[in-house]
JSON list of C-alpha atoms in Angstrom, two decimals:
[
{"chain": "A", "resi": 298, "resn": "UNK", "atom": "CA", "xyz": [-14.78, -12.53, -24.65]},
{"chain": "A", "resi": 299, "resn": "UNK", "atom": "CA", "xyz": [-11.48, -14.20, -23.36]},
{"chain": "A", "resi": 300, "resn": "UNK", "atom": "CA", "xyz": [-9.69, -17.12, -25.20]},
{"chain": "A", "resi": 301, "resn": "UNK", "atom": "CA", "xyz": [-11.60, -20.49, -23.38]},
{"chain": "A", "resi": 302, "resn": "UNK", "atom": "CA", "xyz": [-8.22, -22.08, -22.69]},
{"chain": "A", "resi": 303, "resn": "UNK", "atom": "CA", "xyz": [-6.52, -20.69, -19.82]},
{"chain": "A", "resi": 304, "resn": "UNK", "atom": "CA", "xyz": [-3.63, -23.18, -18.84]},
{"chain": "A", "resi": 305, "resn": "UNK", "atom": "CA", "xyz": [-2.35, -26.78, -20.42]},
{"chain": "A", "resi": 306, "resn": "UNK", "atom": "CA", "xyz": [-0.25, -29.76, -19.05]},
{"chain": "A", "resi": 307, "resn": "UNK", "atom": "CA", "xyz": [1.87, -31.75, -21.31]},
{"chain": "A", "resi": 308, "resn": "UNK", "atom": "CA", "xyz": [2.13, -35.61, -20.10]},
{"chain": "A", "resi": 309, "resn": "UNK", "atom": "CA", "xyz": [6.21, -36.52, -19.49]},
{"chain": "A", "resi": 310, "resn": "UNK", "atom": "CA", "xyz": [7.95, -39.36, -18.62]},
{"chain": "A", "resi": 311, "resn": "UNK", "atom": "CA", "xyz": [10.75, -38.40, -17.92]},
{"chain": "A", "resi": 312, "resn": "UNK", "atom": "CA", "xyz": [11.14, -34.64, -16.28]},
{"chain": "A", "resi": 313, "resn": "UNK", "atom": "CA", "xyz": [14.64, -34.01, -17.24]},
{"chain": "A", "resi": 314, "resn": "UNK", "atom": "CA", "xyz": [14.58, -34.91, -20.82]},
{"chain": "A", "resi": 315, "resn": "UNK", "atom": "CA", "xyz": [11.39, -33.63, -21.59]},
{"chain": "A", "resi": 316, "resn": "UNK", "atom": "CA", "xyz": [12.69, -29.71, -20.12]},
{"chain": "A", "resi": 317, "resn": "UNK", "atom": "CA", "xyz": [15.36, -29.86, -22.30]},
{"chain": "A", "resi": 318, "resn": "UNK", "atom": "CA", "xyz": [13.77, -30.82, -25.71]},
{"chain": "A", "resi": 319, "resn": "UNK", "atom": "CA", "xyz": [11.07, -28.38, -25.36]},
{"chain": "A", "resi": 320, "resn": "UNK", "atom": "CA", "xyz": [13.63, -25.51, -24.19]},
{"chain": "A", "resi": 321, "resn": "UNK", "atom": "CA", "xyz": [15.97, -26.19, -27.28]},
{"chain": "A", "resi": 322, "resn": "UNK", "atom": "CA", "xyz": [13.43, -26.48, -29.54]},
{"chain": "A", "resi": 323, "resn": "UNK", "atom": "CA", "xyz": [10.63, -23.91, -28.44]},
{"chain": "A", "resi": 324, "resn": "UNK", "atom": "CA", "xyz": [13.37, -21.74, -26.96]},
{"chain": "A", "resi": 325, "resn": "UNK", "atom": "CA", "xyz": [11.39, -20.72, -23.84]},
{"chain": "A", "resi": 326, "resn": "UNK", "atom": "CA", "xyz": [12.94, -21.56, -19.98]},
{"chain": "A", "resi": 327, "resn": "UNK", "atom": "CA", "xyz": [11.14, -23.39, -17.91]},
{"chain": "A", "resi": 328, "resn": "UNK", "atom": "CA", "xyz": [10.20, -22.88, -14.59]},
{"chain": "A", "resi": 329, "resn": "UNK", "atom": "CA", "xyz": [10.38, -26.09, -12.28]},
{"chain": "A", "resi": 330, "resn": "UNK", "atom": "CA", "xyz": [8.27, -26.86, -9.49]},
{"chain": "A", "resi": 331, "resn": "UNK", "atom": "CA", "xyz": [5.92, -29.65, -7.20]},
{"chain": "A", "resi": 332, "resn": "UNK", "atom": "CA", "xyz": [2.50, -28.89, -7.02]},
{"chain": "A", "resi": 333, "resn": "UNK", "atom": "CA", "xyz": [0.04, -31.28, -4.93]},
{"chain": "A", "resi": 334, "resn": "UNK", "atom": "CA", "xyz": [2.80, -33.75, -5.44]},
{"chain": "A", "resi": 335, "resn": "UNK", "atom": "CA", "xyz": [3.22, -33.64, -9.28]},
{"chain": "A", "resi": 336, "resn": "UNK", "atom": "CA", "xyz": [6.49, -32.56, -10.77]},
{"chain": "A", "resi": 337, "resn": "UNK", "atom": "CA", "xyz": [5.61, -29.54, -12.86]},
{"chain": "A", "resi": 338, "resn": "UNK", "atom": "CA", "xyz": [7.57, -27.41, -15.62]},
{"chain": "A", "resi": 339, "resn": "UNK", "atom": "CA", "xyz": [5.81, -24.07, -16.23]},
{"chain": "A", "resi": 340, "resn": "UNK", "atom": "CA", "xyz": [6.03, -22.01, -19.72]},
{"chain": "A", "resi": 341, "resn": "UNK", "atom": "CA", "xyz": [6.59, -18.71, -19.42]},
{"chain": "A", "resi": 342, "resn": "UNK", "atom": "CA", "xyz": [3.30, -16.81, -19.14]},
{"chain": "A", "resi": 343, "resn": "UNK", "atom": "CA", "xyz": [2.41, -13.58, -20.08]},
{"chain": "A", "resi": 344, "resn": "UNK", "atom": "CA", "xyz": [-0.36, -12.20, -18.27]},
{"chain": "A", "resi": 345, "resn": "UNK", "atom": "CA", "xyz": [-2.93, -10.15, -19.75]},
{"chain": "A", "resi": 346, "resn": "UNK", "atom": "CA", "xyz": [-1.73, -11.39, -23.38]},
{"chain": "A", "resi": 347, "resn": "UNK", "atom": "CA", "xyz": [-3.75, -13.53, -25.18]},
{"chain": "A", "resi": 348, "resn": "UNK", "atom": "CA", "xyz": [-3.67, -16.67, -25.16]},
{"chain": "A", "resi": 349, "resn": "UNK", "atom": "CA", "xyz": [-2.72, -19.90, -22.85]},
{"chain": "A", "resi": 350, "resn": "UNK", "atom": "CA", "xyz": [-0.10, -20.91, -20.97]},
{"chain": "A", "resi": 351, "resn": "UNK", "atom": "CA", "xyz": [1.21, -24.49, -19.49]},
{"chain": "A", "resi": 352, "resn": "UNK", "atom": "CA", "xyz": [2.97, -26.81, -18.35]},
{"chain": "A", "resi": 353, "resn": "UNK", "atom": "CA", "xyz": [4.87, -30.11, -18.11]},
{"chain": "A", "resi": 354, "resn": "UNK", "atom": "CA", "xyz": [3.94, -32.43, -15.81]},
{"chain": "A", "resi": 355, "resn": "UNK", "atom": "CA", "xyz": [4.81, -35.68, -14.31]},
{"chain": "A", "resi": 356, "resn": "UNK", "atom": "CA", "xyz": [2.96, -38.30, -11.96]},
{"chain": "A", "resi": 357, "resn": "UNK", "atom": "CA", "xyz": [0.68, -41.61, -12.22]},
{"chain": "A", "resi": 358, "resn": "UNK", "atom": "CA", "xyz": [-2.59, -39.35, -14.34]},
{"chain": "A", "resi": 359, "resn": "UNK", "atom": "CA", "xyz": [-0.31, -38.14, -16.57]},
{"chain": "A", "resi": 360, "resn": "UNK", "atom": "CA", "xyz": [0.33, -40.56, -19.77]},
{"chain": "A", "resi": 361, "resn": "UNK", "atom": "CA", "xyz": [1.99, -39.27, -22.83]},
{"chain": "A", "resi": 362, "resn": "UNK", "atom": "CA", "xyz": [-0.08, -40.03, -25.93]},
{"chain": "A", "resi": 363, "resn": "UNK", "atom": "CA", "xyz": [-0.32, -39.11, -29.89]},
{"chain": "A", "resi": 364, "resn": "UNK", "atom": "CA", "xyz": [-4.26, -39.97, -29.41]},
{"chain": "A", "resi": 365, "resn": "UNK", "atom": "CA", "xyz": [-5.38, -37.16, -27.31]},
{"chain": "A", "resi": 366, "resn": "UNK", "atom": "CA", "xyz": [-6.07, -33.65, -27.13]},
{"chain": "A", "resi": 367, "resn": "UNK", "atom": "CA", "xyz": [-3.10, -31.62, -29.40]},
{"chain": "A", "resi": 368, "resn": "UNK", "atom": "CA", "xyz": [-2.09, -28.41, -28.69]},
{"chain": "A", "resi": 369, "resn": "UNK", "atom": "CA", "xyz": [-0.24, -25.76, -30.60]},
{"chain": "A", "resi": 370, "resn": "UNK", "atom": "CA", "xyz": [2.72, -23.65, -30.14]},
{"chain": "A", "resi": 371, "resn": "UNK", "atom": "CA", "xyz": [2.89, -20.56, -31.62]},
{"chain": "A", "resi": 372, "resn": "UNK", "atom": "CA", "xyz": [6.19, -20.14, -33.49]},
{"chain": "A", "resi": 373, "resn": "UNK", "atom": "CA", "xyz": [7.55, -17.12, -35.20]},
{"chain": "A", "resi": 374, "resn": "UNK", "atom": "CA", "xyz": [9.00, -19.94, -38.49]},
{"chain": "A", "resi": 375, "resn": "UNK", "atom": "CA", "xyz": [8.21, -23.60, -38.73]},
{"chain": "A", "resi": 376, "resn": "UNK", "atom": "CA", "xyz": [11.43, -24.43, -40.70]},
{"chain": "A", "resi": 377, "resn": "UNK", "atom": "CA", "xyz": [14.06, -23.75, -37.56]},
{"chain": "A", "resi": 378, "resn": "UNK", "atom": "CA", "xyz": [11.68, -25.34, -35.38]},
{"chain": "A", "resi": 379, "resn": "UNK", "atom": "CA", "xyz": [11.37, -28.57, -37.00]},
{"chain": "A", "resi": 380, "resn": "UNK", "atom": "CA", "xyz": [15.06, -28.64, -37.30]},
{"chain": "A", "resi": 381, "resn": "UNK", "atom": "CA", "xyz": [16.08, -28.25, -34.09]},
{"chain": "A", "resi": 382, "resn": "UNK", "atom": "CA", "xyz": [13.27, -30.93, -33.02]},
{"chain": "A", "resi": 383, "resn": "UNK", "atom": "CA", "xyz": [14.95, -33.52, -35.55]},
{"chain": "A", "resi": 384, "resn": "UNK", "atom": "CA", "xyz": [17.87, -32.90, -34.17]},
{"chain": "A", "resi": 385, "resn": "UNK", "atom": "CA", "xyz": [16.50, -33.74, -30.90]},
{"chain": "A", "resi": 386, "resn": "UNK", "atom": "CA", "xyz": [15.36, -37.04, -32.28]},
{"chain": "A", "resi": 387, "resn": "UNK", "atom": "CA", "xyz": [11.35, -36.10, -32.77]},
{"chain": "A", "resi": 388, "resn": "UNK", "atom": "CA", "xyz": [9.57, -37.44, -35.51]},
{"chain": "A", "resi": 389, "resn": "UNK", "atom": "CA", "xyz": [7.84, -35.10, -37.76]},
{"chain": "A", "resi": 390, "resn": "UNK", "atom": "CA", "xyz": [4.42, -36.72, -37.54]},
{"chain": "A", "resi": 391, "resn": "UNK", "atom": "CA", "xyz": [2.62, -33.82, -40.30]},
{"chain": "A", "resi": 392, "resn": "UNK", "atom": "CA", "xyz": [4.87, -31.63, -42.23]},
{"chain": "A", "resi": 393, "resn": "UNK", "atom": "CA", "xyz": [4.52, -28.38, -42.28]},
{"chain": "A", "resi": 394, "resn": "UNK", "atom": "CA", "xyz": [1.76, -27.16, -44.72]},
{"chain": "A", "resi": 395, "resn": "UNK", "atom": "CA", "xyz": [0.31, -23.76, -45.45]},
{"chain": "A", "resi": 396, "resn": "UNK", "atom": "CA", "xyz": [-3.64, -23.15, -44.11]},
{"chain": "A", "resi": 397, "resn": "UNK", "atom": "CA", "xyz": [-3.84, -19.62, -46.04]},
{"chain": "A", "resi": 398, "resn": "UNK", "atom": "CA", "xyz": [-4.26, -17.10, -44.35]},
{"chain": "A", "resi": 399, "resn": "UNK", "atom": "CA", "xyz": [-3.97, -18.55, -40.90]},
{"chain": "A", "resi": 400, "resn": "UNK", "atom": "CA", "xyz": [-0.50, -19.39, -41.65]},
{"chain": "A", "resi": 401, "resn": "UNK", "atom": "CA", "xyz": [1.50, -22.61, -41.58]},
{"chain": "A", "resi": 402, "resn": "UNK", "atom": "CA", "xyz": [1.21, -25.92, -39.15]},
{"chain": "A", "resi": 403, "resn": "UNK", "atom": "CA", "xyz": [3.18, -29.09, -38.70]},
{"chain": "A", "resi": 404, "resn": "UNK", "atom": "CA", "xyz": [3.09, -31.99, -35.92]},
{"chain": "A", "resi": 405, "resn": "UNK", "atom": "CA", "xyz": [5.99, -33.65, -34.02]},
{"chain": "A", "resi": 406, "resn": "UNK", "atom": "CA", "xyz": [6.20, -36.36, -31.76]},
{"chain": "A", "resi": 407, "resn": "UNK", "atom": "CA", "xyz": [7.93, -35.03, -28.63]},
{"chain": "A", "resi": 408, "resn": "UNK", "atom": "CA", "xyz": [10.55, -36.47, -26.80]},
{"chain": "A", "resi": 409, "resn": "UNK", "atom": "CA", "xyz": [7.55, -38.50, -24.38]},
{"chain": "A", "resi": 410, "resn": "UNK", "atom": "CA", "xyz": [5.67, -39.61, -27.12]},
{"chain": "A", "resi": 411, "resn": "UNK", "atom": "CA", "xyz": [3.14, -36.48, -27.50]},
{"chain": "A", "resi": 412, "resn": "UNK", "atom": "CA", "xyz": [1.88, -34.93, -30.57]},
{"chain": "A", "resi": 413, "resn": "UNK", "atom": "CA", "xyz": [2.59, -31.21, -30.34]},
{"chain": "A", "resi": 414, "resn": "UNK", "atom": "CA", "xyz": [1.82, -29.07, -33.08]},
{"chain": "A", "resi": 415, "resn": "UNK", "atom": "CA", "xyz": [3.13, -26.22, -34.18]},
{"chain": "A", "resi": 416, "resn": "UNK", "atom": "CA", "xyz": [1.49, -22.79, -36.28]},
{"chain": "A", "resi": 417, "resn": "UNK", "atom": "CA", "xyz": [3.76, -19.68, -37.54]},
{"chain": "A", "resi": 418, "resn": "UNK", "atom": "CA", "xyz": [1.57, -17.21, -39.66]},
{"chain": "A", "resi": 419, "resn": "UNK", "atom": "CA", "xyz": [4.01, -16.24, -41.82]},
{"chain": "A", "resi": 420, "resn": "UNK", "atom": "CA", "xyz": [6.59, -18.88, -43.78]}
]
């Protein structure tokens, strides 16, 4: 069985902003590009890894929200993450909190208004 979720978009605003708070604080590079008339920013993806991949994206159906669906980044330590995303001016929405053996998760608000979360299995 593969992981059910195969690719994500993040609601944004505002393109520009939103590329650079998630590069500086999830330290990937984007890859920018229109698709079917939506401006998109791709994650990196590595194929035939598991796990999902995403993207940013921009148009009239996307609407940033802290009601919907939340997904999680996989981070290698919460701590630098959260400080680089305060520094960034997100609001930490749930600190970070151990789950046992699954590791560690907190919750920001992104720079559009999002909830991301974040999980690290080791503090």
């Amino acid at each position: 069985m593969q992981n059910p979720v195969y690719h994500f978009e993040i609601p944004v605003t505002d393109m520009d902003r939103a590329i650079q708070f998630y590069e500086d604080v999830l330290g990937h590079k984007l890859t920018r590009q229109e698709i079917d008339g939506y401006d998109m920013a791709f994650f990196p993806r590595a194929d035939g890894k598991p796990g999902a991949s995403g993207a940013l994206a921009k148009g009239d159906v996307y609407v940033p929200s802290k009601t919907g669906a939340i997904i999680y980044f996989d981070v290698p330590d919460i701590d630098p993450v959260l400080e680089k995303a305060k520094a960034k001016g997100a609001k930490i929405l749930y600190p970070k909190k151990s789950i046992g053996e699954a590791g560690f998760v907190a919750e920001i608000e992104d720079s559009e208004g999002n909830r991301i979360a974040l999980n690290a299995l080791e503090d």
